[in-house]
Tab-separated table of C-alpha atoms and ligand atoms in Angstrom:
chain	number	residue	atom	x	y	z
T	11	MET	CA	151.753	110.578	107.644
T	12	SER	CA	151.259	110.362	111.421
T	13	ASP	CA	149.436	107.553	113.045
T	14	ALA	CA	145.749	107.857	113.672
T	15	LEU	CA	143.059	105.971	115.703
T	16	GLU	CA	139.867	104.923	114.022
T	17	VAL	CA	136.897	105.159	116.380
T	18	LEU	CA	134.051	102.849	115.377
T	19	ASN	CA	130.467	102.820	116.451
T	20	PRO	CA	130.135	99.181	117.856
T	21	ALA	CA	126.437	99.034	116.970
T	22	THR	CA	127.024	99.640	113.339
T	23	GLY	CA	130.720	99.133	112.576
T	24	GLU	CA	130.875	102.605	110.999
T	25	THR	CA	133.794	105.050	111.544
T	26	VAL	CA	132.621	107.923	113.757
T	27	ALA	CA	135.901	109.738	114.230
T	28	THR	CA	139.658	109.580	113.491
T	29	VAL	CA	141.941	110.752	116.254
T	30	PRO	CA	145.705	111.392	115.970
T	31	ALA	CA	147.728	108.918	117.958
T	32	ALA	CA	150.361	110.367	120.344
T	33	THR	CA	153.928	109.533	119.679
T	34	ARG	CA	156.708	109.029	122.198
T	35	ASP	CA	157.782	112.667	121.614
T	36	ASP	CA	154.291	113.911	122.376
T	37	VAL	CA	154.370	112.019	125.752
T	38	ASP	CA	157.758	113.590	126.490
T	39	ALA	CA	156.496	117.165	125.791
T	40	ALA	CA	153.313	116.478	127.776
T	41	VAL	CA	155.301	115.366	130.777
T	42	THR	CA	157.451	118.496	130.680
T	43	ARG	CA	154.349	120.632	130.601
T	44	ALA	CA	152.568	118.554	133.265
T	45	ALA	CA	155.552	118.892	135.658
T	46	ALA	CA	155.399	122.752	135.506
T	47	ALA	CA	151.685	122.780	135.998
T	48	GLN	CA	151.992	120.332	138.989
T	49	ARG	CA	154.341	122.620	140.900
T	50	THR	CA	151.892	125.473	140.747
T	51	TRP	CA	148.985	123.312	141.496
T	52	ALA	CA	150.561	121.763	144.602
T	53	ALA	CA	151.451	125.285	145.958
T	54	ALA	CA	147.885	126.550	145.592
T	55	ALA	CA	145.702	126.833	148.712
T	56	PRO	CA	143.812	123.553	149.365
T	57	ALA	CA	140.454	125.297	149.403
T	58	ASP	CA	141.205	126.796	145.935
T	59	ARG	CA	142.161	123.406	144.535
T	60	ALA	CA	138.864	121.786	146.075
T	61	ARG	CA	136.800	124.650	144.575
T	62	LEU	CA	138.261	124.123	140.994
T	63	LEU	CA	137.711	120.418	141.274
T	64	ARG	CA	133.973	121.030	142.349
T	65	ARG	CA	133.694	123.380	139.372
T	66	PHE	CA	135.006	120.534	137.102
T	67	ALA	CA	132.382	118.244	138.693
T	68	ALA	CA	129.636	120.823	137.884
T	69	ALA	CA	130.789	121.103	134.345
T	70	VAL	CA	130.703	117.331	133.886
T	71	ASP	CA	127.167	117.391	135.383
T	72	ALA	CA	126.020	120.102	133.044
T	73	HIS	CA	127.251	118.095	130.073
T	74	ASN	CA	125.944	114.684	131.345
T	75	GLU	CA	123.755	114.027	128.288
T	76	GLU	CA	126.449	115.092	125.789
T	77	LEU	CA	129.075	112.774	127.488
T	78	ALA	CA	126.564	109.938	127.661
T	79	ARG	CA	125.716	110.231	123.867
T	80	LEU	CA	129.428	110.158	123.080
T	81	GLU	CA	129.894	107.026	125.090
T	82	VAL	CA	126.935	105.497	123.384
T	83	LEU	CA	128.568	106.236	119.970
T	84	GLU	CA	132.115	105.036	120.722
T	85	ALA	CA	131.562	102.234	123.226
T	86	GLY	CA	127.978	101.010	122.468
T	87	HIS	CA	126.980	101.495	125.977
T	88	THR	CA	123.311	101.663	126.766
T	89	ILE	CA	122.024	105.258	127.153
T	90	GLY	CA	121.003	104.525	130.670
T	91	ASN	CA	124.279	103.135	131.751
T	92	ALA	CA	126.236	105.963	129.892
T	93	ARG	CA	124.348	108.712	131.839
T	94	TRP	CA	125.197	106.837	135.049
T	95	GLU	CA	128.811	106.737	134.123
T	96	ALA	CA	129.007	110.463	133.325
T	97	ALA	CA	127.337	111.060	136.729
T	98	ASN	CA	129.813	108.848	138.304
T	99	VAL	CA	132.620	111.107	137.029
T	100	ARG	CA	130.893	114.005	138.650
T	101	ASP	CA	130.614	112.093	141.800
T	102	LEU	CA	134.186	110.994	141.903
T	103	LEU	CA	135.353	114.599	141.399
T	104	ASP	CA	133.101	115.872	144.208
T	105	TYR	CA	134.176	113.168	146.602
T	106	ALA	CA	137.916	113.725	145.862
T	107	ALA	CA	137.359	117.511	146.113
T	108	GLY	CA	136.056	116.840	149.709
T	109	GLY	CA	139.285	115.237	150.590
T	110	VAL	CA	141.616	118.061	149.652
T	111	GLU	CA	141.541	119.985	152.872
T	112	ARG	CA	141.376	116.617	154.878
T	113	LEU	CA	144.563	115.191	153.505
T	114	THR	CA	146.433	115.615	156.758
T	115	GLY	CA	149.600	114.184	158.290
T	116	ARG	CA	150.267	113.073	161.776
T	117	GLN	CA	152.088	114.345	164.767
T	118	ILE	CA	153.883	111.523	166.580
T	119	PRO	CA	155.254	111.660	170.055
T	120	VAL	CA	159.176	111.530	170.222
T	121	PRO	CA	161.671	112.700	172.798
T	122	GLY	CA	163.618	116.018	172.363
T	123	GLY	CA	161.283	117.482	169.760
T	124	ILE	CA	158.238	117.104	167.719
T	125	ASP	CA	157.704	114.708	164.723
T	126	VAL	CA	155.235	115.383	161.921
T	127	THR	CA	154.449	113.743	158.724
T	128	PHE	CA	153.395	115.273	155.483
T	129	LEU	CA	151.490	113.687	152.641
T	130	GLU	CA	153.329	115.100	149.528
T	131	PRO	CA	151.974	114.727	146.091
T	132	LEU	CA	153.914	112.339	143.913
T	133	GLY	CA	154.206	114.611	140.864
T	134	VAL	CA	152.942	113.594	137.295
T	135	ILE	CA	150.605	110.507	137.297
T	136	GLY	CA	150.097	108.324	134.365
T	137	VAL	CA	146.667	106.871	134.035
T	138	ILE	CA	146.293	104.077	131.438
T	139	ALA	CA	142.558	103.256	130.862
T	140	PRO	CA	140.676	100.413	129.123
T	141	TRP	CA	137.827	100.654	126.686
T	142	ASN	CA	135.100	98.957	128.741
T	143	PHE	CA	134.308	101.897	131.187
T	144	PRO	CA	136.231	104.709	129.618
T	145	MET	CA	134.825	107.530	131.812
T	146	PRO	CA	134.598	105.984	135.318
T	147	ILE	CA	137.849	104.189	135.212
T	148	ALA	CA	139.601	107.353	133.981
T	149	ALA	CA	138.099	109.401	136.866
T	150	TRP	CA	139.011	106.747	139.468
T	151	GLY	CA	142.569	107.699	138.834
T	152	LEU	CA	142.464	111.247	137.789
T	153	ALA	CA	139.999	112.678	140.436
T	154	PRO	CA	142.010	111.570	143.578
T	155	ALA	CA	145.299	112.201	141.882
T	156	LEU	CA	144.500	115.803	141.131
T	157	ALA	CA	143.005	116.271	144.575
T	158	ALA	CA	146.197	115.052	146.145
T	159	GLY	CA	148.126	117.761	144.310
T	160	ASN	CA	149.356	115.829	141.179
T	161	ALA	CA	149.141	116.451	137.558
T	162	VAL	CA	147.725	113.692	135.405
T	163	ILE	CA	148.369	112.392	131.873
T	164	LEU	CA	145.567	110.129	130.789
T	165	LYS	CA	145.950	107.584	127.979
T	166	PRO	CA	142.537	106.224	126.994
T	167	ALA	CA	142.181	103.022	125.164
T	168	GLU	CA	142.574	103.162	121.297
T	169	ALA	CA	138.878	102.341	120.864
T	170	THR	CA	137.520	105.066	123.139
T	171	PRO	CA	139.256	108.295	123.208
T	172	LEU	CA	136.273	110.643	122.640
T	173	THR	CA	134.873	111.079	126.238
T	174	ALA	CA	138.325	111.313	127.725
T	175	LEU	CA	139.165	114.194	125.196
T	176	ARG	CA	135.940	116.023	126.087
T	177	LEU	CA	136.504	115.670	129.863
T	178	ALA	CA	139.858	117.365	129.439
T	179	GLU	CA	138.116	120.314	127.566
T	180	LEU	CA	135.611	120.527	130.481
T	181	ALA	CA	138.382	120.588	133.045
T	182	LEU	CA	139.935	123.728	131.203
T	183	ASP	CA	136.552	125.351	130.861
T	184	ALA	CA	135.991	124.788	134.578
T	185	GLY	CA	139.277	126.748	135.349
T	186	LEU	CA	141.771	123.912	136.038
T	187	PRO	CA	145.262	125.076	135.161
T	188	GLU	CA	146.368	124.357	131.545
T	189	HIS	CA	148.335	121.199	131.125
T	190	LEU	CA	147.282	119.827	134.739
T	191	LEU	CA	145.113	117.263	133.129
T	192	GLN	CA	146.206	116.159	129.658
T	193	VAL	CA	144.572	113.399	127.560
T	194	LEU	CA	146.844	111.654	125.094
T	195	PRO	CA	145.050	109.208	122.963
T	196	GLY	CA	147.481	106.695	121.523
T	197	ARG	CA	148.557	103.067	121.123
T	198	GLY	CA	149.398	100.872	124.088
T	199	ASP	CA	152.805	99.975	122.851
T	200	THR	CA	153.928	103.537	121.956
T	201	ALA	CA	152.085	106.138	124.151
T	202	GLY	CA	151.275	103.875	126.878
T	203	ASP	CA	154.699	102.317	127.066
T	204	ALA	CA	156.221	105.842	126.832
T	205	LEU	CA	154.324	106.851	130.076
T	206	VAL	CA	155.449	103.617	131.814
T	207	GLU	CA	159.015	104.197	130.919
T	208	HIS	CA	159.244	107.951	131.342
T	209	PRO	CA	161.337	109.114	134.339
T	210	GLY	CA	159.094	111.995	134.777
T	211	ILE	CA	156.067	109.937	135.554
T	212	ALA	CA	155.870	109.219	139.289
T	213	LYS	CA	153.291	106.572	139.214
T	214	ILE	CA	151.195	104.384	136.877
T	215	VAL	CA	147.588	103.626	137.357
T	216	PHE	CA	146.738	100.831	135.040
T	217	THR	CA	143.287	99.125	134.332
T	218	GLY	CA	143.300	96.548	131.649
T	219	SER	CA	144.120	93.038	130.974
T	220	THR	CA	146.175	90.880	133.280
T	221	ARG	CA	148.534	90.163	130.426
T	222	THR	CA	149.386	93.875	129.783
T	223	GLY	CA	149.361	94.515	133.534
T	224	LYS	CA	152.271	92.043	134.034
T	225	GLN	CA	154.274	93.665	131.430
T	226	ILE	CA	153.766	97.088	132.933
T	227	MET	CA	154.486	95.847	136.470
T	228	ALA	CA	157.770	94.494	135.224
T	229	LYS	CA	158.798	97.715	133.572
T	230	CYS	CA	157.761	99.593	136.896
T	231	ALA	CA	159.820	97.236	138.944
T	232	ASP	CA	162.806	98.040	136.888
T	233	ARG	CA	162.335	101.735	137.774
T	234	VAL	CA	161.001	101.201	141.308
T	235	LYS	CA	157.956	103.119	140.096
T	236	PRO	CA	154.751	102.636	142.045
T	237	VAL	CA	151.989	101.058	140.119
T	238	THR	CA	148.280	100.214	140.789
T	239	LEU	CA	146.810	97.376	138.699
T	240	GLU	CA	143.186	96.718	138.264
T	241	LEU	CA	143.065	93.631	135.965
T	242	GLY	CA	140.743	90.883	134.873
T	243	GLY	CA	138.099	88.914	136.759
T	244	LYS	CA	136.090	85.629	136.566
T	245	SER	CA	133.781	86.305	139.524
T	246	PRO	CA	131.459	83.753	141.172
T	247	ASN	CA	127.793	84.213	142.003
T	248	ILE	CA	127.123	81.571	144.649
T	249	VAL	CA	123.506	80.508	145.170
T	250	PHE	CA	122.877	78.382	148.285
T	251	ALA	CA	119.715	76.104	148.569
T	252	ASP	CA	118.442	78.314	151.463
T	253	ALA	CA	118.552	81.526	149.416
T	254	ASP	CA	115.460	83.422	148.076
T	255	LEU	CA	115.855	81.682	144.732
T	256	GLU	CA	113.390	83.938	142.855
T	257	ALA	CA	115.331	87.146	143.935
T	258	ALA	CA	118.668	85.445	143.177
T	259	ALA	CA	117.483	84.416	139.706
T	260	ALA	CA	115.952	87.887	138.987
T	261	ALA	CA	119.259	89.538	139.795
T	262	ALA	CA	121.535	87.060	138.049
T	263	PRO	CA	121.087	88.073	134.272
T	264	MET	CA	122.315	91.638	134.597
T	265	SER	CA	125.098	90.771	136.977
T	266	PHE	CA	126.844	89.238	133.945
T	267	LEU	CA	125.076	90.943	131.056
T	268	ASP	CA	125.529	94.613	132.066
T	269	ASN	CA	127.859	96.290	129.709
T	270	THR	CA	127.496	93.206	127.414
T	271	GLY	CA	129.698	91.349	129.974
T	272	GLN	CA	132.621	93.591	129.287
T	273	ASP	CA	132.859	94.228	133.031
T	274	CYS	CA	135.752	93.035	135.207
T	275	CYS	CA	133.329	92.341	138.048
T	276	ALA	CA	130.788	90.352	135.852
T	277	ARG	CA	129.432	87.460	137.770
T	278	THR	CA	130.181	84.848	135.216
T	279	ARG	CA	130.431	81.683	137.215
T	280	ILE	CA	127.058	80.967	138.609
T	281	LEU	CA	127.640	78.251	141.311
T	282	VAL	CA	124.411	76.740	142.355
T	283	GLN	CA	123.844	74.150	145.192
T	284	ARG	CA	123.074	70.838	143.531
T	285	THR	CA	119.720	70.300	145.355
T	286	VAL	CA	118.339	73.436	143.682
T	287	HIS	CA	120.303	73.567	140.483
T	288	ASP	CA	117.666	72.533	138.060
T	289	ARG	CA	114.906	74.729	139.761
T	290	PHE	CA	117.198	77.643	139.657
T	291	LEU	CA	118.003	77.190	136.000
T	292	ASP	CA	114.352	76.873	135.231
T	293	LEU	CA	113.842	80.310	136.809
T	294	LEU	CA	117.020	81.813	135.237
T	295	ALA	CA	116.767	80.651	131.646
T	296	PRO	CA	113.633	82.517	130.610
T	297	LEU	CA	115.008	85.730	132.222
T	298	VAL	CA	118.240	85.428	130.142
T	299	GLU	CA	116.293	84.751	126.976
T	300	GLY	CA	113.992	87.794	127.678
T	301	VAL	CA	116.798	90.412	127.958
T	302	ALA	CA	116.204	93.394	125.598
T	303	VAL	CA	119.232	93.424	123.167
T	304	GLY	CA	119.547	96.115	120.565
T	305	ASP	CA	120.132	99.767	119.750
T	306	PRO	CA	122.165	101.165	122.841
T	307	ALA	CA	120.565	104.619	122.222
T	308	ASP	CA	117.100	103.205	122.826
T	309	GLU	CA	115.873	103.786	126.484
T	310	LYS	CA	114.403	100.291	126.757
T	311	THR	CA	117.558	98.395	125.655
T	312	GLN	CA	119.229	96.473	128.492
T	313	MET	CA	122.219	95.155	126.487
T	314	GLY	CA	124.140	96.608	123.468
T	315	PRO	CA	126.932	95.360	121.221
T	316	LEU	CA	130.311	94.067	122.074
T	317	ILE	CA	133.142	96.769	121.503
T	318	SER	CA	134.764	95.326	118.319
T	319	GLN	CA	135.049	92.520	115.826
T	320	ALA	CA	138.162	91.204	117.826
T	321	GLN	CA	136.092	90.991	120.970
T	322	LEU	CA	133.262	89.188	119.029
T	323	ASP	CA	135.720	86.757	117.669
T	324	ARG	CA	137.104	86.152	121.248
T	325	VAL	CA	133.712	85.516	122.745
T	326	ARG	CA	132.748	83.130	119.967
T	327	SER	CA	135.886	81.213	120.413
T	328	TYR	CA	134.888	80.332	124.049
T	329	VAL	CA	131.384	79.013	123.377
T	330	THR	CA	132.385	75.856	121.402
T	331	ASP	CA	129.856	73.550	119.679
T	332	ASP	CA	130.172	70.878	122.246
T	333	LEU	CA	128.802	73.091	124.948
T	334	THR	CA	125.093	73.232	125.891
T	335	ALA	CA	123.837	76.726	125.959
T	336	VAL	CA	120.636	78.812	126.571
T	337	ARG	CA	120.705	81.726	124.334
T	338	GLY	CA	118.784	85.101	124.060
T	339	THR	CA	118.398	87.134	121.023
T	340	ALA	CA	120.744	89.687	119.265
T	341	PRO	CA	120.360	91.743	116.129
T	342	ASP	CA	121.866	90.383	112.921
T	343	GLY	CA	123.882	92.452	110.501
T	344	PRO	CA	126.419	95.128	110.980
T	345	GLY	CA	127.871	95.866	114.406
T	346	PHE	CA	129.394	93.488	116.937
T	347	TRP	CA	126.385	91.548	118.280
T	348	TYR	CA	126.448	88.403	120.507
T	349	PRO	CA	123.370	87.080	122.333
T	350	PRO	CA	123.082	86.656	126.166
T	351	THR	CA	124.316	83.110	126.675
T	352	LEU	CA	124.227	80.520	129.660
T	353	VAL	CA	126.484	77.521	129.435
T	354	THR	CA	125.325	74.507	131.404
T	355	GLY	CA	126.986	71.181	131.999
T	356	ALA	CA	130.538	72.547	131.295
T	357	ASP	CA	133.579	70.936	132.874
T	358	PRO	CA	134.615	73.313	135.767
T	359	THR	CA	138.114	73.476	134.404
T	360	ALA	CA	137.067	74.292	130.833
T	361	PRO	CA	138.396	77.609	129.421
T	362	VAL	CA	134.864	79.065	129.475
T	363	ALA	CA	134.544	78.352	133.098
T	364	VAL	CA	137.890	79.607	134.408
T	365	GLU	CA	139.094	82.346	131.807
T	366	GLU	CA	137.793	85.776	131.481
T	367	VAL	CA	135.572	85.816	128.280
T	368	PHE	CA	134.594	89.482	128.571
T	369	GLY	CA	131.290	89.034	126.844
T	370	PRO	CA	127.628	88.164	127.706
T	371	VAL	CA	128.427	84.618	128.702
T	372	ALA	CA	128.114	82.796	132.098
T	373	VAL	CA	128.602	79.268	133.080
T	374	VAL	CA	126.333	77.520	135.530
T	375	LEU	CA	128.123	74.896	137.746
T	376	PRO	CA	126.666	72.840	140.568
T	377	PHE	CA	128.303	72.451	144.074
T	378	ASP	CA	127.614	70.086	147.008
T	379	ASP	CA	128.137	72.044	150.250
T	380	GLU	CA	129.618	75.144	151.647
T	381	ASP	CA	133.288	73.854	151.397
T	382	ASP	CA	132.741	72.815	147.785
T	383	ALA	CA	131.371	76.245	147.001
T	384	VAL	CA	134.314	78.078	148.447
T	385	ARG	CA	136.754	75.670	146.778
T	386	LEU	CA	135.122	76.217	143.273
T	387	ALA	CA	134.712	79.931	143.824
T	388	ASN	CA	138.470	80.177	144.404
T	389	ALA	CA	139.462	77.906	141.580
T	390	THR	CA	140.606	80.611	139.110
T	391	GLU	CA	143.663	82.767	138.931
T	392	TYR	CA	141.472	85.791	139.541
T	393	GLY	CA	139.968	87.275	142.724
T	394	LEU	CA	138.141	90.440	141.940
T	395	SER	CA	134.579	90.184	143.138
T	396	GLY	CA	131.756	87.816	143.931
T	397	SER	CA	128.345	87.467	145.287
T	398	LEU	CA	126.620	84.923	147.491
T	399	TRP	CA	122.888	84.270	148.174
T	400	THR	CA	121.806	82.773	151.511
T	401	ARG	CA	119.440	83.509	154.354
T	402	ASP	CA	121.991	82.250	156.932
T	403	VAL	CA	123.891	85.240	158.325
T	404	GLY	CA	126.835	83.069	159.710
T	405	ARG	CA	127.307	81.406	156.297
T	406	ALA	CA	127.196	84.788	154.565
T	407	LEU	CA	130.141	85.953	156.777
T	408	ARG	CA	132.033	82.604	156.700
T	409	VAL	CA	131.863	82.516	152.826
T	410	SER	CA	132.561	86.242	152.295
T	411	ARG	CA	135.782	85.735	154.408
T	412	ALA	CA	136.794	82.513	152.649
T	413	VAL	CA	136.456	83.764	149.042
T	414	ALA	CA	139.792	85.300	147.973
T	415	ALA	CA	138.393	88.377	146.218
T	416	GLY	CA	138.471	92.076	146.998
T	417	ASN	CA	134.749	92.834	146.642
T	418	LEU	CA	131.992	90.608	147.906
T	419	SER	CA	128.277	91.195	148.074
T	420	VAL	CA	125.658	89.239	149.911
T	421	ASN	CA	122.180	88.931	148.493
T	422	SER	CA	122.837	91.483	145.944
T	423	HIS	CA	125.409	92.298	143.162
T	424	SER	CA	126.608	95.590	144.535
T	425	SER	CA	128.266	97.606	141.898
T	426	VAL	CA	131.495	99.668	142.494
T	427	ARG	CA	130.904	102.557	144.866
T	428	TYR	CA	133.278	105.585	144.746
T	429	TRP	CA	133.300	105.893	148.446
T	430	THR	CA	134.326	102.158	149.263
T	431	PRO	CA	137.531	100.600	148.449
T	432	PHE	CA	137.970	98.505	145.249
T	433	GLY	CA	140.660	96.165	143.955
T	434	GLY	CA	141.604	92.596	143.337
T	435	TYR	CA	143.260	89.597	145.016
T	436	LYS	CA	145.580	87.314	143.143
T	437	GLN	CA	146.019	88.107	139.447
T	438	SER	CA	143.098	90.541	139.445
T	439	GLY	CA	145.354	93.302	140.561
T	440	LEU	CA	147.561	95.193	142.957
T	441	GLY	CA	146.547	98.094	145.340
T	442	ARG	CA	143.222	99.651	145.956
T	443	GLU	CA	141.372	102.510	144.343
T	444	LEU	CA	138.380	104.545	145.498
T	445	GLY	CA	137.146	104.796	149.106
T	446	PRO	CA	138.296	106.879	152.020
T	447	ASP	CA	142.038	106.239	151.283
T	448	ALA	CA	142.002	107.106	147.507
T	449	LEU	CA	143.972	110.295	147.787
T	450	THR	CA	146.648	108.753	150.103
T	451	ALA	CA	147.479	106.448	147.235
T	452	PHE	CA	148.717	109.511	145.290
T	453	THR	CA	151.050	110.665	148.038
T	454	GLU	CA	154.498	109.958	149.551
T	455	THR	CA	154.682	110.097	153.314
T	456	LYS	CA	157.482	112.463	154.530
T	457	ASN	CA	158.538	112.380	158.059
T	458	VAL	CA	160.099	115.472	159.739
T	459	PHE	CA	161.605	115.645	163.148
T	460	ILE	CA	162.122	119.159	164.678
T	461	SER	CA	164.391	119.309	167.660
T	462	THR	CA	163.135	121.522	170.679
T	463	GLU	CA	166.566	121.348	172.238
T	464	ALA	CA	168.591	123.527	169.959
Z	24	NAD	P1	144.334	96.031	127.447
Z	24	NAD	O1	145.241	95.528	128.564
Z	24	NAD	O2	144.635	95.610	126.145
Z	24	NAD	O3	144.501	97.707	127.467
Z	24	NAD	C1	144.254	98.487	128.551
Z	24	NAD	C2	144.918	99.852	128.237
Z	24	NAD	O4	146.446	99.553	128.213
Z	24	NAD	C3	144.725	100.459	126.923
Z	24	NAD	O5	144.718	101.905	127.007
Z	24	NAD	C4	145.846	100.026	126.078
Z	24	NAD	O6	146.190	101.016	125.017
Z	24	NAD	C5	147.034	100.029	127.046
Z	24	NAD	N1	148.235	99.287	126.731
Z	24	NAD	C6	148.198	98.109	125.985
Z	24	NAD	N2	149.452	97.597	126.028
Z	24	NAD	C7	150.208	98.482	126.608
Z	24	NAD	C8	151.588	98.472	126.987
Z	24	NAD	N3	152.558	97.562	126.493
Z	24	NAD	N4	152.098	99.518	127.672
Z	24	NAD	C9	151.249	100.388	128.178
Z	24	NAD	N5	149.888	100.472	127.934
Z	24	NAD	C10	149.428	99.507	127.225
Z	24	NAD	O7	143.004	95.823	127.977
Z	24	NAD	P2	141.597	96.174	127.323
Z	24	NAD	O8	141.326	95.110	126.415
Z	24	NAD	O9	141.587	97.505	126.819
Z	24	NAD	O10	140.602	96.112	128.566
Z	24	NAD	C11	139.992	94.926	128.907
Z	24	NAD	C12	140.559	94.351	130.191
Z	24	NAD	O11	140.550	95.255	131.267
Z	24	NAD	C13	139.770	93.146	130.707
Z	24	NAD	O12	140.633	92.105	130.912
Z	24	NAD	C14	139.241	93.625	132.030
Z	24	NAD	O13	138.959	92.585	132.935
Z	24	NAD	C15	140.120	94.679	132.451
Z	24	NAD	N6	139.467	95.669	133.341
Z	24	NAD	C16	139.814	95.460	134.694
Z	24	NAD	C17	139.162	96.351	135.527
Z	24	NAD	C18	139.419	96.308	137.068
Z	24	NAD	O14	139.201	97.309	137.698
Z	24	NAD	N7	140.027	95.354	137.476
Z	24	NAD	C19	138.240	97.389	135.191
Z	24	NAD	C20	138.045	97.401	133.786
Z	24	NAD	C21	138.652	96.480	132.863
């Protein structure tokens, strides 16, 4: 009997679908089909490719509610978030479509002729996605890759294949060529690994854990295969004494509780200047306790369940009995529930303070001055995002430049925008996605010299 993936509803623990898992042979056949589709796609007029991508975007938009409901079912996302995520796929496709006719090379002055560069598509791109934001993260890869003239094989995470499969159907309905975008649900160590190892895959776009990212990078190095890695995070939220403390406290809960903390940018290290530490905690604690946790399909819910029993066990293992915690509420019973939790008084080097928990847990740590804040902010192996709260513009810029992370926000917890670059420092990743250069990352630059003297 062939292998199958069981998709669970995280809010109830019930099975909602069983999906066949792709084998290595399935990957091989998909790569052959994709290569043929890519040649035709790359030869099509740019305006035609752009038009088809816009139609794909419109199809996603027309099915926003259906896609959102599917994401609530398989990932336990709140319905409000899930609608935003489906809309984000639409926006990513529209934005990428706008780049197709603008993907130009350069003309460089040389003696004896002219020199031009072409941005050639790479070929077939393998996108390996995680379960925490199945739709947006898949689209971060597939939208610019398709726009730049590539074919895409997307391997969604084991737990969340349903929205990815539906997106592939919508692409076909919108008129994208058959086999240009293929979705292969499967296991990481078979289908995922087969994509990484396959000589017909020109680039791997991986989002997931740092551990798996390192393995993939090593395999890509062996083949000199380009790879983009979007990995874990343990991002600081630095609150200086001169900040608007009420505003900083009001924004802090959802900066680490959104998506039940299963967010690589979650601001899970709340660093507070010692002189205002206790006051800030007094403001923050009731807000964390008051977050509405429950049925993700309920419009009023702010936080749903964790994705799986394994994730629940992992989160529990970090909040050990010796730690002092402020806790919100969560439903009992079936499903993978954990309450919003603030850990106070922890050692700054404790696992809960430096490792990615990937759940609704933040630590609150005091600091003395600006240098101490920067030192503490940088004291993890990660460097994905961070926020800082201050009324001093000079300090905002100094600290933004000093924190070793790819995405900083001042007096806000800005979320990821499809039109600005995103990626990590240190062990949070390699390369950048999104933003004005997103399509270029899916091209190879070719230089051609034409003699005028022959
Ligand atoms: P994971 O690394 O276990 O899996 C991610 C994907 O890789 C899945 O599709 C999985 O099947 C596949 N995979 C697993 N082993 C593989 C292998 N040997 N070869 C090829 N593919 C393989 O991560 P996860 O648990 O699904 O996701 C959570 C992690 O993702 C967190 O650490 C989080 O921080 C990270 N994440 C990072 C970003 C970012 O942009 N930096 C965004 C979202 C999630």
